[in-house]
Tab-separated table of C-alpha atoms and ligand atoms in Angstrom:
chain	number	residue	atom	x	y	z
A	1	UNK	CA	44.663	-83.887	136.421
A	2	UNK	CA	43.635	-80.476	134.526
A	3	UNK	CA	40.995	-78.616	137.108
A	4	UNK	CA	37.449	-78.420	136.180
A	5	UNK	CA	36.488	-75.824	133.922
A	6	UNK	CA	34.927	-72.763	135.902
A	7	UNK	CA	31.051	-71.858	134.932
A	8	UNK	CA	29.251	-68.872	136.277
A	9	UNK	CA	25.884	-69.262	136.191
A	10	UNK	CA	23.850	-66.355	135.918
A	11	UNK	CA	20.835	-66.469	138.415
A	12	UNK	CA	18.633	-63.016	138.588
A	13	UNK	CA	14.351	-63.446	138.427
A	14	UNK	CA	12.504	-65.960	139.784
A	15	UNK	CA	11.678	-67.444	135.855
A	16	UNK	CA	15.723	-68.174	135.510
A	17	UNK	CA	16.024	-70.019	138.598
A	18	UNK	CA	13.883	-73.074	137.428
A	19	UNK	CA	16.443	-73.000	134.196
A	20	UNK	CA	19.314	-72.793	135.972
A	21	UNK	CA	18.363	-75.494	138.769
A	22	UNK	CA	18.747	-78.513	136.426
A	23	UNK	CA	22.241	-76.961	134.656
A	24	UNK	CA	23.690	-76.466	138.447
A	25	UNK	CA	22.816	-80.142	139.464
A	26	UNK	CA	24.125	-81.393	136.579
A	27	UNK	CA	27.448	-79.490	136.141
A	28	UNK	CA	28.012	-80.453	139.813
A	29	UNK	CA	27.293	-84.147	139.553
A	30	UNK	CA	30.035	-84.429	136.451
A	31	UNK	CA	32.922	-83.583	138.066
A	32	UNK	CA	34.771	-82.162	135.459
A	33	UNK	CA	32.742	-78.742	136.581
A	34	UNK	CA	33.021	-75.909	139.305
A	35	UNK	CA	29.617	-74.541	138.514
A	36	UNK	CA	29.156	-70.964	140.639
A	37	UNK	CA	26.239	-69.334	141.309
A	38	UNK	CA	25.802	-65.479	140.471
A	39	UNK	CA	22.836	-63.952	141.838
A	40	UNK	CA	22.506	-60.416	140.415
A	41	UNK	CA	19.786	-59.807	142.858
A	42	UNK	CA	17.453	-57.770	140.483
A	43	UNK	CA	14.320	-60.300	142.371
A	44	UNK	CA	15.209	-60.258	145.770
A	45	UNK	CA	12.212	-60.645	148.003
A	46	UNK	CA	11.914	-64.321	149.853
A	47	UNK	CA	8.819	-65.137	147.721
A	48	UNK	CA	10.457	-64.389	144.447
A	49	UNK	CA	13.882	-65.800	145.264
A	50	UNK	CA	15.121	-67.527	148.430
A	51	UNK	CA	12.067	-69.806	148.706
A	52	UNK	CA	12.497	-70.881	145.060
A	53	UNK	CA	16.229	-71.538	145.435
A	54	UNK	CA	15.057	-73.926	148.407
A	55	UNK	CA	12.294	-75.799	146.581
A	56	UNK	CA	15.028	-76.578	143.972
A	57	UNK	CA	17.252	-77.942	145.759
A	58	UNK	CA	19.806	-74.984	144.961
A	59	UNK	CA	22.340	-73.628	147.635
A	60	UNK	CA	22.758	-69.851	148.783
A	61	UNK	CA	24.097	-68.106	145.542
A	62	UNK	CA	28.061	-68.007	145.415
A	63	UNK	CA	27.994	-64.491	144.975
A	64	UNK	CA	25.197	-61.571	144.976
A	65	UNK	CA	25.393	-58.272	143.441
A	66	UNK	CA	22.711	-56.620	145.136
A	67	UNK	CA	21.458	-54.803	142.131
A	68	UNK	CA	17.809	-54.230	143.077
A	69	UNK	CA	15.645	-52.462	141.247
A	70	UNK	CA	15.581	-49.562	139.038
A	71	UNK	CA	14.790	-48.005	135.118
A	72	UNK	CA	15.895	-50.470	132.250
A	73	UNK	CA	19.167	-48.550	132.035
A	74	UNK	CA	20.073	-48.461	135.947
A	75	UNK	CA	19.465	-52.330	136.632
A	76	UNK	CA	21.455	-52.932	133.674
A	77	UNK	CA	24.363	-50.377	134.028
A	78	UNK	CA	24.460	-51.840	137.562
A	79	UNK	CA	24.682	-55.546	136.696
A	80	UNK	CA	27.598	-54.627	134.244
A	81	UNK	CA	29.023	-52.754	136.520
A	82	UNK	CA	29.293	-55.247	139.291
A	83	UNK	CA	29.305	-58.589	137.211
A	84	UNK	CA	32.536	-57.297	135.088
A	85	UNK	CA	34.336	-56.642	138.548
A	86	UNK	CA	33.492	-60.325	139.557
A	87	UNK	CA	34.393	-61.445	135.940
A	88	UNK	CA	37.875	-60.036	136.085
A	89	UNK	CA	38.657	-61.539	139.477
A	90	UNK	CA	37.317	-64.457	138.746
A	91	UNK	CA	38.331	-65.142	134.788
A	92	UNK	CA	35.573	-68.113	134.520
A	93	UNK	CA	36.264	-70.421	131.613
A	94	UNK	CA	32.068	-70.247	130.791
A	95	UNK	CA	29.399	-67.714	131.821
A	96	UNK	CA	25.784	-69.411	131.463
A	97	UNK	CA	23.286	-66.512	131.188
A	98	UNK	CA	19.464	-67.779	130.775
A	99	UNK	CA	16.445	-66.181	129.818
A	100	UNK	CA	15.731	-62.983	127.958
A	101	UNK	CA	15.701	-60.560	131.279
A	102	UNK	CA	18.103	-57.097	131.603
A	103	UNK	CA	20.667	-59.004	133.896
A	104	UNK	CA	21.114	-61.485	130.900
A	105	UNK	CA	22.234	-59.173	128.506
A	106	UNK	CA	23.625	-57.000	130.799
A	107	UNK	CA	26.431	-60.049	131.746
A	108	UNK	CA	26.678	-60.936	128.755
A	109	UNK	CA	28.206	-57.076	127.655
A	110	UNK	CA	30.400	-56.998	130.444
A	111	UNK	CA	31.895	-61.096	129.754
A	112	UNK	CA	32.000	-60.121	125.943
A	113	UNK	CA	34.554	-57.433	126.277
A	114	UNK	CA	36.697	-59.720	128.838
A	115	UNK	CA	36.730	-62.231	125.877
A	116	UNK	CA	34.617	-64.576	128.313
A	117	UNK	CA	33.130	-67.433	125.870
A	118	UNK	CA	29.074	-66.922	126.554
A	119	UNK	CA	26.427	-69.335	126.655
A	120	UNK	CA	22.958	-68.596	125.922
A	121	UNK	CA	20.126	-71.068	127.677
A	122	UNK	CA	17.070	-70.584	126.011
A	123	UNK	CA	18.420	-68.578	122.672
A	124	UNK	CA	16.990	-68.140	119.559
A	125	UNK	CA	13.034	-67.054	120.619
A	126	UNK	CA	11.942	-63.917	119.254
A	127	UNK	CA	8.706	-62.493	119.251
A	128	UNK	CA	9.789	-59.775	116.965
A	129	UNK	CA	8.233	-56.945	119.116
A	130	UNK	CA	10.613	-54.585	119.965
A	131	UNK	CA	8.134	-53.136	122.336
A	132	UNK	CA	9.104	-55.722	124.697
A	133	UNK	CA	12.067	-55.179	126.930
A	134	UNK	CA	12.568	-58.790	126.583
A	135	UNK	CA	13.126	-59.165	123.012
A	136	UNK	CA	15.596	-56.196	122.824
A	137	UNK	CA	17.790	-58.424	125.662
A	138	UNK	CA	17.273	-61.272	123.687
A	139	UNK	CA	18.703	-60.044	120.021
A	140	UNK	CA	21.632	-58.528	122.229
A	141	UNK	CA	22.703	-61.787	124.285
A	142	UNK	CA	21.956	-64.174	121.256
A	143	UNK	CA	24.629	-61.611	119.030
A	144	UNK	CA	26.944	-61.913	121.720
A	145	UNK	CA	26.482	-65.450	122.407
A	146	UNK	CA	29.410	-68.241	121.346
A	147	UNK	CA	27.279	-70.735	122.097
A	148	UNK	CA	23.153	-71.005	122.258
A	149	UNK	CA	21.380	-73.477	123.590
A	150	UNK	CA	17.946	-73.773	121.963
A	151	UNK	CA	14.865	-75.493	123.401
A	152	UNK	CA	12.820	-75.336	119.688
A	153	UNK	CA	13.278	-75.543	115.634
A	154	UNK	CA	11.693	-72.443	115.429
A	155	UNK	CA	14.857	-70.932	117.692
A	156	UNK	CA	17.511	-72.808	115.306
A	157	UNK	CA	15.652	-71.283	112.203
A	158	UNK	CA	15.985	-67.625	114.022
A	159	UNK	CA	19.422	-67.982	114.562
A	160	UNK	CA	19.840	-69.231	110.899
A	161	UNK	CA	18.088	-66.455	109.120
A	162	UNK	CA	19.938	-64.273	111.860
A	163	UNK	CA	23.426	-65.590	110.254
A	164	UNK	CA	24.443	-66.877	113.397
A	165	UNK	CA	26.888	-69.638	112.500
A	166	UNK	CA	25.432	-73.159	112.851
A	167	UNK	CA	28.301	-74.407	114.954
A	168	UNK	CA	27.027	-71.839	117.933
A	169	UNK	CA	24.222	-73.325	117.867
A	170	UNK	CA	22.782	-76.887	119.768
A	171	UNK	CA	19.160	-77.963	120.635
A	172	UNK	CA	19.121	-79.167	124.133
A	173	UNK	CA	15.022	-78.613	124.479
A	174	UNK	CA	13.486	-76.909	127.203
A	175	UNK	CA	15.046	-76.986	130.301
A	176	UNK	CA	12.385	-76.007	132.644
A	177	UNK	CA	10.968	-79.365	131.898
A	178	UNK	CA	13.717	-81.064	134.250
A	179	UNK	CA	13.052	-78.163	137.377
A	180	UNK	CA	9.578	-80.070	136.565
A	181	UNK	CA	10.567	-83.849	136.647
A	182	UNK	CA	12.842	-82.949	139.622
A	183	UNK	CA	10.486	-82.090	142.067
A	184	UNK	CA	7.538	-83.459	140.842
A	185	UNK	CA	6.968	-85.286	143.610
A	186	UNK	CA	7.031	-82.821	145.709
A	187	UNK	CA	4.734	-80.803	143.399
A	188	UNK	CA	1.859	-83.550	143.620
A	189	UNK	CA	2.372	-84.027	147.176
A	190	UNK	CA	1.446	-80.252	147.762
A	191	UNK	CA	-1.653	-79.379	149.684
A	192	UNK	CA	-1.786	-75.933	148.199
A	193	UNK	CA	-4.863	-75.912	146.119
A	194	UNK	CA	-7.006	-77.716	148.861
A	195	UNK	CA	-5.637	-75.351	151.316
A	196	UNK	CA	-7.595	-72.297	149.350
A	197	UNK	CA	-10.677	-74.731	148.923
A	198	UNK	CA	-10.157	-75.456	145.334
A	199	UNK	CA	-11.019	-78.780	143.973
A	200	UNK	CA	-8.783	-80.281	141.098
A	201	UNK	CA	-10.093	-79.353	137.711
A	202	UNK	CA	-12.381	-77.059	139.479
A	203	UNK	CA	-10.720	-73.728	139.271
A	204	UNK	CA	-8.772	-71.249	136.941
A	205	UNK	CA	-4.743	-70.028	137.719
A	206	UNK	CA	-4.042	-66.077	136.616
A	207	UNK	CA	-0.574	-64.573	136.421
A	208	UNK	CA	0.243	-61.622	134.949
A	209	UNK	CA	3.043	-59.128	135.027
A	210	UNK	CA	3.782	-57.676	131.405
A	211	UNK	CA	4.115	-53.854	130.958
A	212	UNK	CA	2.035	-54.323	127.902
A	213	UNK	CA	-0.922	-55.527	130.718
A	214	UNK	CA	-0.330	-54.047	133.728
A	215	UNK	CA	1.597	-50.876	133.243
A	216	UNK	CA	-1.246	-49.150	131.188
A	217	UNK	CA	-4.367	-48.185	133.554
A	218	UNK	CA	-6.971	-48.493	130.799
A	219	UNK	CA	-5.668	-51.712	129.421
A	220	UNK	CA	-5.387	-53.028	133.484
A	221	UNK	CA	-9.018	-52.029	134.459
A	222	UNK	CA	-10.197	-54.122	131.339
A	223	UNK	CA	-7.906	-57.210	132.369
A	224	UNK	CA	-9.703	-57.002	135.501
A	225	UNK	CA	-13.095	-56.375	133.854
A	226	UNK	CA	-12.454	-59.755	131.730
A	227	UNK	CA	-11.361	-61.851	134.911
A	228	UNK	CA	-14.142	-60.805	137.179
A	229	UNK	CA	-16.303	-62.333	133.882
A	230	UNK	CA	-14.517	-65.151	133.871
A	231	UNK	CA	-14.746	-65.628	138.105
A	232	UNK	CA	-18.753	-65.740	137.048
A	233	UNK	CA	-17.724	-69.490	135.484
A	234	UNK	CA	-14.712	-70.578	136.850
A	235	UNK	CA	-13.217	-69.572	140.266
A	236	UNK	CA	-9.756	-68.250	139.977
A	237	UNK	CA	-6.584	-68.032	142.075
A	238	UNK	CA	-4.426	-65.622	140.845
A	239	UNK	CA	-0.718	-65.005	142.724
A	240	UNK	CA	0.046	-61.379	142.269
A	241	UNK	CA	3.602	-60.407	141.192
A	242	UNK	CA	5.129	-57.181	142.711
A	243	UNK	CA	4.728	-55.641	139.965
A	244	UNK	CA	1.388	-56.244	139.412
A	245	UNK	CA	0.343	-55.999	143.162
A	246	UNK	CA	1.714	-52.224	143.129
A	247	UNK	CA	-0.249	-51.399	139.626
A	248	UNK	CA	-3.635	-52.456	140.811
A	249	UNK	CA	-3.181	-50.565	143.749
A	250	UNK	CA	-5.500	-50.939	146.650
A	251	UNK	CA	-9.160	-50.344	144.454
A	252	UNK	CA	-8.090	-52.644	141.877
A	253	UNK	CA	-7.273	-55.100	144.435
A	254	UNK	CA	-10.627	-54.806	146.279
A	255	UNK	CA	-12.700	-54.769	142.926
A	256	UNK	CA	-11.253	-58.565	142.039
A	257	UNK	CA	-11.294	-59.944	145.236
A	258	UNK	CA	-14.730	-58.748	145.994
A	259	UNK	CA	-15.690	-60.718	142.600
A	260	UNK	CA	-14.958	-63.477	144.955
A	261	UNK	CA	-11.281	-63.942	142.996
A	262	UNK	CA	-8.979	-65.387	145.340
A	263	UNK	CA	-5.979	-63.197	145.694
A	264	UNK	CA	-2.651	-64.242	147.105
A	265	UNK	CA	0.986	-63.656	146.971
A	266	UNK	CA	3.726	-64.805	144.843
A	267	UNK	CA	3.888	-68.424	145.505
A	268	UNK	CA	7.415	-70.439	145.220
A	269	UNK	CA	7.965	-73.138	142.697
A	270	UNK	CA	6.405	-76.483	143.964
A	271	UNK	CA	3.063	-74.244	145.262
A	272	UNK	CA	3.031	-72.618	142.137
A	273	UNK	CA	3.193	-75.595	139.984
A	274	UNK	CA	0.845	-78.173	142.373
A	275	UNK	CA	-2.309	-75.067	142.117
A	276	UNK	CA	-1.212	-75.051	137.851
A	277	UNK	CA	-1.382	-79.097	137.905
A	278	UNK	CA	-4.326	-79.248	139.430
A	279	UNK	CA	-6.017	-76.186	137.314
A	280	UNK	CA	-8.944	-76.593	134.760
A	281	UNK	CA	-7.068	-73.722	132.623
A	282	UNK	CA	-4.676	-70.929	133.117
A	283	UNK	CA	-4.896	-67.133	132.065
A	284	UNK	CA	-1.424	-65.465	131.482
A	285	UNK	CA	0.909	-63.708	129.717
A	286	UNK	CA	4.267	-65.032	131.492
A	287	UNK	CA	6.745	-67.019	128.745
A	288	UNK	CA	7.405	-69.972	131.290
A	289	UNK	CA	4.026	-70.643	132.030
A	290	UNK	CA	2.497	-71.369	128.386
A	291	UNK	CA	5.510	-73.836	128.107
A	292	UNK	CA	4.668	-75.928	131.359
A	293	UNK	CA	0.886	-75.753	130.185
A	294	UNK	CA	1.683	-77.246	127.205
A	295	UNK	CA	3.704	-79.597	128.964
A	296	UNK	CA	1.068	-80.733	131.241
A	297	UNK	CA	-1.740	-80.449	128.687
A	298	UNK	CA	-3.577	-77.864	130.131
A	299	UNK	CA	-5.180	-75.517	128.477
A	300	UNK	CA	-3.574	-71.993	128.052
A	301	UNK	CA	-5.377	-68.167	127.396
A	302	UNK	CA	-2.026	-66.346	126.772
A	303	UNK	CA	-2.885	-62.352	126.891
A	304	UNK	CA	-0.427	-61.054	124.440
A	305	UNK	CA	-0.358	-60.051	121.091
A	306	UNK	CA	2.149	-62.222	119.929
A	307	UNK	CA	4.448	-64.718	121.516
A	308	UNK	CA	8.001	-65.646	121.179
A	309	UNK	CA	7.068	-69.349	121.969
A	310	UNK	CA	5.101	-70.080	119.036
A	311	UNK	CA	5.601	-74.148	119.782
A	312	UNK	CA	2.984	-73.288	122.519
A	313	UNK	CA	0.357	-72.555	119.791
A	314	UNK	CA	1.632	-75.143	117.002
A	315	UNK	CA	1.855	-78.137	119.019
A	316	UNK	CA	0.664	-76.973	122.817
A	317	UNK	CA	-2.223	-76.192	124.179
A	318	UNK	CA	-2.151	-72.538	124.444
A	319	UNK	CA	-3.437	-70.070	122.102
A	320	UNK	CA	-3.265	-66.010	122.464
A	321	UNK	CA	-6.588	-63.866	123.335
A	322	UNK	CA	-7.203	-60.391	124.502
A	323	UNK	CA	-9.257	-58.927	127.232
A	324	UNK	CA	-12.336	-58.477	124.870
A	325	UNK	CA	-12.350	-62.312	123.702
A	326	UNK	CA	-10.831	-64.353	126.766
A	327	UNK	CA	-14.211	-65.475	128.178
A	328	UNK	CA	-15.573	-66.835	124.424
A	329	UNK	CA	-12.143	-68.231	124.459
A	330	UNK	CA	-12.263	-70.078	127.724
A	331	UNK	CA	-15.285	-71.439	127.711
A	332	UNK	CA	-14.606	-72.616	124.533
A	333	UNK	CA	-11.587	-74.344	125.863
A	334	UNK	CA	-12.491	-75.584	128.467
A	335	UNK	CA	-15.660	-77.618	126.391
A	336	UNK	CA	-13.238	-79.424	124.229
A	337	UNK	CA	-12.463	-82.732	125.463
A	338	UNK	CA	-8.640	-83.206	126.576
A	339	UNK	CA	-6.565	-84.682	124.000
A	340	UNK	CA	-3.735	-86.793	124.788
A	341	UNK	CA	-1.019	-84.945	122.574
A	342	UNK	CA	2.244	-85.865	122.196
A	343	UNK	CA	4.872	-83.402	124.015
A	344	UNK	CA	6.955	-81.455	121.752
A	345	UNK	CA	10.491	-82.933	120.585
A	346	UNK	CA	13.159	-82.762	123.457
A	347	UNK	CA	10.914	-81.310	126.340
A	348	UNK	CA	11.700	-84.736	128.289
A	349	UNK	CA	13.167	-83.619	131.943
A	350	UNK	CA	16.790	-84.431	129.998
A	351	UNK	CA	17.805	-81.068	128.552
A	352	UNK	CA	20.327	-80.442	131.706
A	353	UNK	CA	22.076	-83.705	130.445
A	354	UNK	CA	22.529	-82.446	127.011
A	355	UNK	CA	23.979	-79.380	127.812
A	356	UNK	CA	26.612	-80.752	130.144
A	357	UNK	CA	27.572	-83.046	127.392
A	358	UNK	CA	27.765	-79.978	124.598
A	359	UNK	CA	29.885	-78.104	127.098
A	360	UNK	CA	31.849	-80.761	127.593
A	361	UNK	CA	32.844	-81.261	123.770
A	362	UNK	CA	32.961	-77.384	123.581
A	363	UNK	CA	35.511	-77.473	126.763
A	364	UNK	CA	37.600	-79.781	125.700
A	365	UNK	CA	38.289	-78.233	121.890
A	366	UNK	CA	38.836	-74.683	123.252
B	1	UD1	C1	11.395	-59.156	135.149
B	1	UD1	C2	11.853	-59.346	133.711
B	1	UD1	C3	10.781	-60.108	132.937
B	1	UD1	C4	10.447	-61.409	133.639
B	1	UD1	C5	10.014	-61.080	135.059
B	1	UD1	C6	9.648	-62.305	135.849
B	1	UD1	C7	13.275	-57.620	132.661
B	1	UD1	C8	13.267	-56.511	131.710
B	1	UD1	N1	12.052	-58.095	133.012
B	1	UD1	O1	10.250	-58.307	135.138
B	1	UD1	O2	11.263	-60.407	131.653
B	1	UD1	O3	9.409	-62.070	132.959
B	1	UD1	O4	11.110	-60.412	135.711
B	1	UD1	O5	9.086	-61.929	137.078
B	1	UD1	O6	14.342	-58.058	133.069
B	1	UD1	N2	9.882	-56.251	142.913
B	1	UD1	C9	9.697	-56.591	144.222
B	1	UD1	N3	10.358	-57.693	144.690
B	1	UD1	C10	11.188	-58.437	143.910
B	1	UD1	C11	11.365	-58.062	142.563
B	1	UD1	C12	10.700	-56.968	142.070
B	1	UD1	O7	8.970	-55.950	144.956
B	1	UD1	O8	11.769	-59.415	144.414
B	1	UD1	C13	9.197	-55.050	142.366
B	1	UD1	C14	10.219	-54.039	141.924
B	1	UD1	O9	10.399	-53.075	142.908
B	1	UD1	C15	9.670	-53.440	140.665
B	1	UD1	C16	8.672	-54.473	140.186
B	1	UD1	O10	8.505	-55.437	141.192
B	1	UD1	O11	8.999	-52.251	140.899
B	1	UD1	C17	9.117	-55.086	138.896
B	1	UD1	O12	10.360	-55.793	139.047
B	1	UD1	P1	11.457	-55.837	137.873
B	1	UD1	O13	12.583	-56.702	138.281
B	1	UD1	O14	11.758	-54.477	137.440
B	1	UD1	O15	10.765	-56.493	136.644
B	1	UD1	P2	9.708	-57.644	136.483
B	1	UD1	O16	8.410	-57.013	136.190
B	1	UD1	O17	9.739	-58.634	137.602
């Protein structure tokens, strides 16, 4: 019997975690698999990481780099650093990188010069702002890439008109779908929202984390202008990444919460996802989020200029505003009746399958 191929699966932020969950089940359950898990450790508090590993069912990570954090160039110097060591020890027959974060392209560098055959979960978005940190990490892994996994047509058409070959590429649809179907349970047996007093369809979810929003003081103090408007029509929970939490500092804080804006901490995947079920609408600008609202048919304010998930718009429920229009917006959303839409192609809870089956094929003609 030949021994099962060797994956390393890249694990880093609390957004690749809830990729990576379904792909690690899977790959575990076929056998012909020795998925690892390789936490780089650039989140590493309990609320962004440990707790989320637990609500998906995921054990302690294989290995942990400790990174931390750091500049752009330190976290990712770091993660090369440490992941090629690993790499070379290790010589895994895949590396499974996810996402668009610097410990995605970071790995991918250090596997591409050991001749390590990449996979990209989640290639092919671009929001073609190279202001974001994200999109520069995405062009890089997606070059490097031999194969991409794709949850959208847009992604297979950016690839194309990138000249990425066509063979690299397979749509396996959006994995974060399956974290979804996976615990859902779980999620609709949570108490969460009634534990803050919030009533089902009653109340507003805010995350946000982006430089763009929260790195810039002016553009900050008018976020929290436009949400203490909004707290006037709909009350709102928002869980405050890091981040975000050390931006507002202490006034900033105090000004929302004394709009009567519940303020709480990061919450882990099955609380996060039972107060977003149970939401009226949510105000964000994370990637994952307008995804699951569209999945769930909620209604979505995104607060970016642009998105690299342009499905979300198209044939989702989410549309992008600004500080100076998201109250119009809302209220104008949240008047429209809800319309049973159909969910786009291949966002089914099955993605994890179709992967393992690609890899499989790709495995076995290496
Ligand atoms: C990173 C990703 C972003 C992703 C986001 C999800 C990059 C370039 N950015 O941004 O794409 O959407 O994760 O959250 O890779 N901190 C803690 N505890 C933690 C983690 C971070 O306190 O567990 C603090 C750090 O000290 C840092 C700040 O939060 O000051 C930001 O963390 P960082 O990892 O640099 O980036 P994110 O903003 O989380």
């Amino acid at each position: 019997m030949t021994r099962p191929a060797l994956v390393h699966l890249i694990a880093a932020v609390r957004p690749n975690f809830m990729k990576i969950a379904p792909l690690w089940h899977a790959l575990k359950a076929a056998g012909d698999f020795r998925p690892l898990i390789v936490h780089t450790g650039q989140h590493y508090d309990a609320a962004m990481s440990d707790d989320i590993f637990a609500d998906l069912g995921l054990p302690a990570p294989d290995h942990h780099l400790g990174i931390g954090s750091g500049t752009h160039a330190e976290q990712t110097g770091r993660v090369m650093i440490a992941y090629e060591k690993l790499a070379m020890e290790e010589r895994p027959d895949w590396l499974i990188v996810a996402g668009d974060v610097n410990s995605t392209a970071a790995t991918s560098m250090a596997a591409g010069k050991l001749r390590i055959p990449i996979v990209h979960l989640e290639a092919g978005l671009r929001s073609r702002d190279r202001d974001m940190p994200e999109e520069l990490n995405r062009l890089v892994t997606d070059v490097l890439a031999d194969v991409l996994w794709t949850p959208s047509p847009d992604a297979d058409a950016n690839l194309r008109a990138e000249g990425i070959p066509e063979e690299r590429i397979t749509r396996v649809g959006n994995i974060m779908m399956d974290s979804y179907e996976l615990v859902r349970p779980a999620i609709m047996a949570d108490g969460y929202p009634a534990e803050l007093g919030l009533v089902a369809g009653g109340y507003g979810v805010v995350t946000l984390h982006r430089p763009s929003n929260v790195d810039v003081p002016e553009q900050l103090d008018r976020l929290v202008e436009a949400l203490v408007a909004v707290q006037a029509h709909l009350p709102l929970v928002f869980p405050v990444h890091p981040r975000t939490r050390q931006r507002l500092g202490d006034a900033g804080a105090a000004r929302l919460a004394a709009a009567g804006i519940r303020l709480v901490g990061p919450a882990a995947y099955v609380r996060f996802m039972s107060l977003v079920a149970g939401a009226a609408a949510v105000i964000t600008d994370s990637g994952g989020i307008q995804e699951e609202t569209t999945y769930l048919g909620i209604p979505c304010l995104t607060l970016r200029e642009n998105t690299e998930r342009p499905i979300t718009i198209t044939e989702g429920t989410a549309q992008l505003v600004n500080a100076g229009n998201l109250l119009e917006r809302l209220l104008s959303a949240l008047a429209q009746p809800r319309q049973d839409r159909k969910r786009p192609d291949l966002w089914d809870g099955r993605a994890a399958e179709r992967c393992v089956e690609d890899l499989r094929r790709r495995t076995a003609s290496r």
